[in-house]
Coordinates of C-alpha atoms in Angstrom, one line a residue:
X9 CA 142.3 57.6 110.1
X10 CA 144.2 58.0 113.4
X11 CA 147.0 55.4 112.8
X12 CA 150.6 56.6 112.7
X13 CA 153.7 54.4 112.3
X14 CA 156.7 54.9 114.5
X15 CA 159.9 52.9 115.0
X16 CA 160.2 51.2 118.4
X17 CA 163.3 49.2 119.6
X18 CA 162.7 45.4 119.6
X19 CA 164.2 42.8 122.0
X20 CA 167.3 42.2 119.7
X21 CA 168.1 45.9 119.6
X22 CA 166.9 46.6 116.1
X23 CA 164.1 49.0 115.4
X24 CA 160.8 47.7 114.0
X25 CA 157.7 49.5 112.9
X26 CA 155.1 49.8 115.6
X27 CA 151.5 51.1 115.3
X28 CA 150.4 53.7 117.7
X29 CA 147.1 55.7 118.0
X30 CA 146.7 59.4 118.5
X31 CA 143.6 60.9 120.0
X32 CA 141.7 63.2 117.6
X33 CA 141.2 66.8 118.3
X34 CA 138.1 67.8 120.2
X35 CA 136.8 69.9 117.3
X36 CA 136.3 66.8 115.1
X37 CA 135.1 64.2 117.6
X38 CA 132.7 64.4 120.6
X39 CA 134.2 64.9 124.0
X40 CA 132.7 61.6 125.2
X41 CA 134.3 59.7 122.4
X42 CA 137.7 61.4 123.0
X43 CA 137.4 60.5 126.7
X44 CA 136.8 56.8 126.0
X45 CA 139.7 56.8 123.5
X46 CA 142.1 58.3 126.1
X47 CA 141.0 55.8 128.7
X48 CA 141.9 52.9 126.4
X49 CA 145.4 54.4 126.0
X50 CA 145.9 54.6 129.8
X51 CA 146.3 58.3 130.0
X52 CA 146.3 60.0 133.4
X53 CA 142.8 61.7 133.6
X54 CA 142.7 62.4 137.3
X55 CA 143.4 66.1 137.0
X56 CA 141.5 67.1 133.8
X57 CA 138.5 65.0 134.8
X58 CA 136.4 67.9 136.0
X59 CA 136.9 70.0 132.9
X60 CA 136.2 67.1 130.6
X61 CA 133.0 66.3 132.4
X62 CA 131.9 69.9 132.2
X63 CA 132.6 69.8 128.4
X64 CA 130.5 66.6 128.1
X65 CA 127.7 68.1 130.1
X66 CA 127.8 71.3 128.1
X67 CA 127.6 69.3 124.9
X68 CA 124.7 67.1 126.0
X69 CA 122.7 70.1 127.2
X70 CA 119.7 70.6 124.8
X71 CA 119.4 74.0 123.0
X72 CA 116.9 76.5 124.5
X73 CA 113.4 76.4 123.2
X74 CA 111.6 79.2 121.5
X75 CA 109.7 80.0 124.7
X76 CA 112.9 80.2 126.8
X77 CA 114.5 82.5 124.2
X78 CA 111.5 84.8 124.4
X79 CA 111.4 84.8 128.2
X80 CA 115.2 85.5 128.6
X81 CA 115.3 88.1 125.7
X82 CA 117.7 86.3 123.5
X83 CA 119.5 89.1 121.5
X84 CA 119.7 86.8 118.4
X85 CA 115.9 86.2 118.3
X86 CA 114.6 88.9 116.0
X87 CA 111.8 87.1 114.3
X88 CA 109.1 84.6 115.2
X89 CA 108.0 82.4 112.3
X90 CA 105.4 80.3 114.2
X91 CA 104.5 78.8 117.5
X92 CA 106.6 75.6 117.1
X93 CA 105.2 73.0 119.5
X94 CA 104.3 75.6 122.1
X95 CA 100.7 76.8 122.6
X96 CA 99.8 80.3 121.4
X97 CA 98.9 81.3 124.9
X98 CA 102.4 80.6 126.1
X99 CA 104.0 82.5 123.2
X100 CA 101.6 85.5 123.7
X101 CA 102.4 85.6 127.5
X102 CA 106.2 85.5 126.9
X103 CA 105.9 88.2 124.2
X104 CA 104.5 90.7 126.6
X105 CA 107.8 91.2 128.3
X106 CA 110.1 90.5 125.3
X107 CA 112.2 93.4 123.9
X108 CA 114.2 91.7 121.2
X109 CA 111.6 90.5 118.7
X110 CA 110.9 92.9 115.8
X111 CA 109.1 90.7 113.3
X112 CA 106.1 88.3 113.6
X113 CA 105.3 85.9 110.8
X114 CA 102.3 83.7 111.6
X115 CA 101.5 82.8 107.9
X116 CA 99.2 79.8 107.4
X117 CA 99.0 79.1 111.1
X118 CA 95.2 78.7 111.2
X119 CA 95.0 81.3 114.0
X120 CA 91.5 82.5 113.8
X121 CA 90.0 85.6 115.5
X122 CA 90.6 84.6 119.1
X123 CA 94.3 83.8 118.6
X124 CA 94.7 87.1 116.7
X125 CA 93.1 88.9 119.6
X126 CA 95.6 87.2 122.0
X127 CA 98.6 88.3 119.9
X128 CA 97.4 91.9 119.5
X129 CA 96.8 92.1 123.3
X130 CA 100.3 90.8 123.9
X131 CA 101.8 93.5 121.6
X132 CA 99.8 96.2 123.4
X133 CA 101.1 95.1 126.8
X134 CA 104.6 94.9 125.3
X135 CA 104.4 98.5 124.3
X136 CA 102.8 99.5 127.6
X137 CA 105.4 97.9 129.8
X138 CA 108.1 99.7 131.8
X139 CA 110.9 98.6 129.5
X140 CA 113.2 101.4 128.3
X141 CA 112.1 102.4 124.8
X142 CA 115.7 103.0 123.8
X143 CA 116.5 99.3 124.2
X144 CA 113.2 97.9 122.9
X145 CA 113.5 96.6 119.3
X146 CA 111.4 98.4 116.7
X147 CA 108.4 96.4 115.4
X148 CA 108.8 96.2 111.7
X149 CA 106.5 93.4 110.4
X150 CA 103.3 91.7 111.3
X151 CA 102.3 89.0 108.8
X152 CA 99.0 87.2 109.4
X153 CA 98.4 85.8 105.9
X154 CA 96.0 82.9 105.3
X155 CA 94.8 82.6 108.9
X156 CA 91.0 82.6 108.5
X157 CA 90.7 86.0 110.0
X158 CA 87.2 87.6 109.9
X159 CA 85.7 90.8 111.2
X160 CA 86.6 90.1 114.8
X161 CA 90.2 89.6 113.9
X162 CA 90.2 92.9 112.0
X163 CA 88.7 94.6 115.0
X164 CA 91.6 93.2 117.2
X165 CA 94.1 94.6 114.7
X166 CA 92.4 97.9 114.7
X167 CA 92.5 98.1 118.5
X168 CA 96.2 97.3 118.4
X169 CA 96.9 100.2 115.9
X170 CA 94.8 102.6 118.0
X171 CA 96.4 101.6 121.3
X172 CA 99.9 101.5 119.9
X173 CA 99.6 105.0 118.6
X174 CA 98.2 106.3 121.9
X175 CA 101.6 105.7 123.6
X176 CA 104.0 108.5 122.8
X177 CA 107.6 107.7 122.3
X178 CA 109.2 107.9 125.8
X179 CA 112.7 108.6 124.7
X180 CA 113.6 112.3 124.2
X181 CA 117.3 112.0 123.7
X182 CA 120.0 114.3 125.1
X183 CA 121.3 114.8 121.5
X184 CA 118.0 116.6 120.7
X185 CA 118.0 118.6 123.9
X186 CA 114.9 116.8 125.3
X187 CA 114.0 114.9 128.4
X188 CA 112.6 111.5 128.8
X189 CA 109.1 110.9 130.1
X190 CA 110.2 107.5 131.4
X191 CA 113.3 106.4 133.2
X192 CA 116.2 105.4 130.8
X193 CA 118.5 102.6 131.4
X194 CA 122.3 103.2 131.9
X195 CA 123.0 102.2 128.3
X196 CA 120.8 104.9 126.9
X197 CA 122.2 107.5 129.3
X198 CA 125.7 106.7 128.3
X199 CA 125.1 106.5 124.5
X200 CA 122.4 109.0 123.5
X201 CA 120.9 108.1 120.2
X202 CA 117.9 109.0 118.2
X203 CA 114.9 106.8 118.8
X204 CA 113.3 105.9 115.5
X205 CA 109.6 105.2 115.4
X206 CA 108.1 101.9 114.6
X207 CA 107.5 101.3 110.9
X208 CA 105.1 98.3 110.6
X209 CA 104.5 96.3 107.5
X210 CA 101.1 94.7 108.0
X211 CA 100.3 91.7 105.7
X212 CA 96.8 90.3 105.8
X213 CA 96.8 88.3 102.6
X214 CA 94.0 85.9 101.8
X215 CA 91.7 86.3 104.8
X216 CA 88.0 87.1 105.1
X217 CA 88.0 90.7 106.5
X218 CA 85.3 91.9 104.1
X219 CA 84.1 95.5 104.1
X220 CA 83.5 95.7 107.8
X221 CA 87.0 94.6 108.7
X222 CA 88.7 96.8 106.1
X223 CA 86.7 99.8 107.4
X224 CA 87.8 99.2 111.0
X225 CA 91.5 99.0 110.0
X226 CA 91.3 102.1 107.8
X227 CA 89.6 104.1 110.6
X228 CA 92.3 103.0 113.1
X229 CA 95.1 104.1 110.8
X230 CA 93.2 107.4 110.0
X231 CA 92.8 108.2 113.7
X232 CA 96.5 107.5 114.5
X233 CA 97.5 109.8 111.7
X234 CA 95.1 112.5 113.0
X235 CA 96.4 112.2 116.5
X236 CA 99.9 112.4 115.2
X237 CA 99.2 115.7 113.4
X238 CA 97.4 117.1 116.5
X239 CA 100.3 116.3 118.8
X240 CA 103.0 117.7 116.5
X241 CA 101.0 120.9 116.0
X242 CA 100.7 121.2 119.8
X243 CA 104.4 120.5 120.6
X244 CA 103.8 117.0 121.8
X245 CA 105.5 113.7 120.9
X246 CA 104.4 111.8 117.9
X247 CA 102.9 108.3 118.4
X248 CA 105.1 105.3 117.9
X249 CA 102.8 103.3 115.7
X250 CA 103.3 103.8 112.0
X251 CA 101.8 101.5 109.3
X252 CA 104.0 101.9 106.2
X253 CA 102.8 98.9 104.2
X254 CA 99.4 97.4 104.0
X255 CA 98.5 94.2 102.2
X256 CA 94.8 93.3 101.7
X257 CA 94.8 90.9 98.8
X258 CA 92.0 88.4 98.6
X259 CA 89.9 89.7 101.5
X260 CA 86.5 89.8 99.8
X261 CA 85.8 93.5 100.1
X262 CA 84.5 95.9 97.5
X263 CA 83.9 99.6 96.9
X264 CA 82.7 100.4 100.4
X265 CA 86.0 99.2 101.9
X266 CA 87.9 101.0 99.2
X267 CA 86.2 104.3 99.9
X268 CA 87.2 104.0 103.5
X269 CA 90.8 103.3 102.6
X270 CA 90.7 106.3 100.2
X271 CA 89.7 108.6 103.1
X272 CA 92.6 107.3 105.1
X273 CA 95.0 107.9 102.2
X274 CA 94.0 111.5 101.9
X275 CA 95.5 112.4 105.3
X276 CA 98.0 109.7 105.9
X277 CA 101.7 110.7 105.5
X278 CA 103.3 107.3 106.3
X279 CA 101.8 104.6 104.1
X280 CA 104.0 104.0 101.0
X281 CA 102.7 100.6 99.8
X282 CA 99.1 99.5 99.4
X283 CA 98.2 96.1 97.9
X284 CA 94.5 95.6 97.0
X285 CA 94.6 92.8 94.4
X286 CA 92.0 90.2 93.7
X287 CA 89.0 91.7 95.6
X288 CA 85.6 93.0 94.3
X289 CA 86.6 96.5 93.5
X290 CA 84.8 98.2 90.6
X291 CA 85.2 101.4 88.6
X292 CA 82.7 103.1 91.0
X293 CA 85.1 102.7 93.9
X294 CA 88.0 104.1 91.8
X295 CA 86.0 107.1 90.6
X296 CA 84.4 108.0 93.9
X297 CA 87.2 107.2 96.3
X298 CA 90.7 106.2 95.1
X299 CA 91.3 108.6 92.2
X300 CA 90.4 111.8 94.2
X301 CA 92.6 110.5 97.1
X302 CA 95.6 110.0 94.8
X303 CA 95.4 113.6 93.6
X304 CA 96.2 114.9 97.1
X305 CA 98.3 112.1 98.5
X306 CA 102.1 112.7 98.6
X307 CA 103.6 109.5 100.1
X308 CA 102.1 106.5 98.4
X309 CA 104.7 104.9 96.1
X310 CA 103.3 101.4 95.2
X311 CA 99.7 100.7 94.4
X312 CA 98.5 97.2 93.3
X313 CA 95.0 96.6 92.0
X314 CA 95.7 93.4 90.1
X315 CA 92.9 90.9 89.6
X316 CA 90.0 93.4 90.0
X317 CA 88.4 92.6 86.6
X318 CA 85.6 95.2 87.0
X319 CA 87.8 98.3 87.0
X320 CA 87.7 98.6 83.3
X321 CA 88.4 101.6 81.1
X322 CA 86.4 104.0 83.2
X323 CA 88.5 103.2 86.3
X324 CA 91.7 103.5 84.2
X325 CA 90.5 106.9 82.9
X326 CA 90.0 108.2 86.5
X327 CA 93.4 106.8 87.5
X328 CA 95.0 108.6 84.5
X329 CA 93.5 111.9 85.6
X330 CA 94.8 111.3 89.1
X331 CA 98.3 110.5 87.8
X332 CA 98.5 114.0 86.2
X333 CA 98.4 115.6 89.7
X334 CA 100.3 112.8 91.6
X335 CA 104.1 113.0 91.4
X336 CA 105.1 110.4 94.1
X337 CA 103.5 107.1 92.8
X338 CA 106.3 104.9 91.3
X339 CA 104.5 101.6 90.7
X340 CA 101.0 101.0 89.4
X341 CA 99.8 97.4 88.8
X342 CA 96.6 97.0 86.8
X343 CA 97.0 93.6 85.3
X344 CA 93.8 91.6 84.8
X345 CA 91.6 94.6 85.5
X346 CA 89.7 94.7 82.3
X347 CA 91.6 97.6 80.8
X348 CA 91.4 97.8 77.0
X349 CA 92.9 100.1 74.3
X350 CA 90.9 103.2 75.5
X351 CA 91.9 102.8 79.1
X352 CA 95.6 102.3 78.2
X353 CA 95.6 105.4 76.1
X354 CA 94.4 107.4 79.1
X355 CA 97.3 106.1 81.2
X356 CA 99.7 107.0 78.3
X357 CA 98.1 110.5 78.1
X358 CA 98.8 110.9 81.8
X359 CA 102.5 110.2 81.4
X360 CA 102.8 112.6 78.4
X361 CA 100.2 115.3 77.8
X362 CA 101.2 116.8 74.5
X363 CA 98.5 119.4 74.3
X364 CA 101.0 122.2 75.0
X365 CA 104.4 122.8 76.5
X366 CA 102.9 123.8 79.8
X367 CA 100.8 120.6 79.8
X368 CA 104.0 118.6 79.2
X369 CA 105.6 120.1 82.3
X370 CA 102.7 120.6 84.7
X371 CA 100.0 118.1 83.6
X372 CA 102.1 115.0 83.0
X373 CA 103.3 112.4 85.5
X374 CA 107.1 112.3 86.0
X375 CA 107.4 109.8 88.8
X376 CA 105.9 106.5 87.5
X377 CA 108.7 104.0 86.8
X378 CA 106.8 100.7 86.6
X379 CA 103.3 100.0 85.2
X380 CA 101.5 96.8 84.5
X381 CA 98.4 96.7 82.2
X382 CA 98.8 93.0 81.3
X383 CA 100.4 89.9 82.7
X384 CA 103.9 91.4 82.3
X385 CA 104.8 94.8 83.6
X386 CA 106.6 97.6 81.8
X387 CA 109.4 98.9 84.0
X388 CA 112.5 101.1 83.7
X389 CA 114.6 98.0 83.1
X390 CA 113.6 97.9 79.4
X391 CA 116.0 99.5 77.0
X392 CA 114.9 102.4 74.9
X393 CA 113.5 101.6 71.5
X394 CA 112.7 98.0 72.4
X395 CA 110.4 96.5 69.8
X396 CA 107.0 95.6 71.2
X397 CA 105.7 92.1 70.7
X398 CA 102.5 90.3 71.6
X399 CA 104.1 89.2 75.0
X400 CA 105.0 92.8 76.0
X401 CA 102.1 94.8 74.5
X402 CA 100.2 96.9 77.1
X403 CA 96.8 96.1 75.6
X404 CA 95.2 94.7 72.4
X405 CA 96.1 97.6 70.1
X406 CA 96.1 97.2 66.4
X407 CA 99.5 96.1 65.1
X408 CA 100.7 99.5 63.9
X409 CA 99.2 101.5 66.8
X410 CA 100.3 98.9 69.3
X411 CA 103.9 99.1 68.4
X412 CA 103.9 102.9 68.6
X413 CA 102.1 103.0 71.9
X414 CA 104.3 100.2 73.4
X415 CA 107.5 101.9 72.4
X416 CA 106.2 105.3 73.6
X417 CA 105.1 103.9 76.9
X418 CA 108.5 102.3 77.6
X419 CA 110.3 105.4 76.6
X420 CA 108.3 107.5 79.0
X421 CA 108.9 105.0 81.8
X422 CA 112.6 105.1 81.2
X423 CA 112.6 108.9 81.2
X424 CA 110.8 109.0 84.6
X425 CA 113.5 106.7 86.0
X426 CA 116.1 109.5 85.6
X427 CA 114.3 111.7 88.1
X428 CA 111.7 114.5 88.1
X429 CA 113.9 117.2 86.5
X430 CA 115.4 115.1 83.9
X431 CA 112.1 113.6 82.9
X432 CA 110.6 117.0 82.4
X433 CA 113.5 118.1 80.3
X434 CA 113.4 115.0 78.0
X435 CA 109.7 115.3 77.5
X436 CA 109.9 118.9 76.7
X437 CA 112.7 118.3 74.2
X438 CA 110.6 115.5 72.6
X439 CA 107.7 117.8 72.4
X440 CA 109.7 120.6 70.7
X441 CA 110.9 118.1 68.1
X442 CA 107.4 117.0 67.2
X443 CA 105.8 120.4 67.5
X444 CA 104.7 122.0 64.2
X445 CA 107.0 124.7 63.0
X446 CA 105.7 128.0 61.6
X447 CA 106.0 128.4 57.9
X448 CA 108.5 130.9 56.4
X449 CA 106.0 132.6 54.0

């Protein structure tokens, strides 16, 4: 590939083809191979020898390890997806002084309770350090799915949430007219910017937290929200810990843990996603805890209860009554929850209460844009008037009633997609068309 033919004068004066070789560019071949190739051609390498050797040494230098990148605050290291070949103690110790990592994903790492405690202590020390908060990366995700965590691991997570919320945000920026409680670095002094609070997505899928662990985590989130309200009312700085998403699928807890979570939902103003699928939740937990909490909650947008087969029609009825008062929930997943025709009609009645025009406007839900009552959800992506089939039916309605209910449910979901005001107007127009008209005589 590197041959080129040139014409060189022969002994008799005539030009004959001669094969010469040209060294390849450094971008296509290694520096060491280019150096050997030039030596064979007899090039003068006395002057560029130093630069060539440095290039060879730079190429042969191994890349930095995960531990080194953590210790030296590599700006490109934003997420840790495991411990690699390093021990967890080394990773935890390096994480204490790191300011660049914003996401921790230790899924299926077989951590256990002790390792979870070590990671949580490292995160507490990281927040407690003297590093300028204006430069420290926001913590956005902690994923500990499938790690055999039990009650002790849940206690460690609860301690982290409580300790993290006890440290107020130290950056009061000049743009807001405030002062800093800690010393700012030169970068933050030159470029004042708003310091956003941490928004943590906590994923604890498929562990063994049970009721005791769920109660500990719910109480920690509830206390952090209470301390936030107290500080803001007294002119203080809000805490930097903020759990915005909580995943607790397959954690073997029941109604006791759900009631504790419901008490947390009543006062929490930060949580927007709650996943509680495939646990031991029954209709009693829905009636006593979750449904009353949804009536007063104003921030939760996604609620998943999939796989709790004992919720049934009674639980669906309580959720339907809560949806009439709730205007912020957008996604409700109730697949494989034992909901039959009667429970589905309660959900449908919550989306469109046709008792009166006032009920249509004030006692109907206008925010829900996705609902799942079977294996396939009904969302706003369906076109209006889509014919219901056995694959898309919400429940086991009779053929005639099922088609009417399915089409009506999809229409209501599509109307809610257009927004609160538009959904109210469309439902009121639909009610006026179907309302009985007074007779002339």
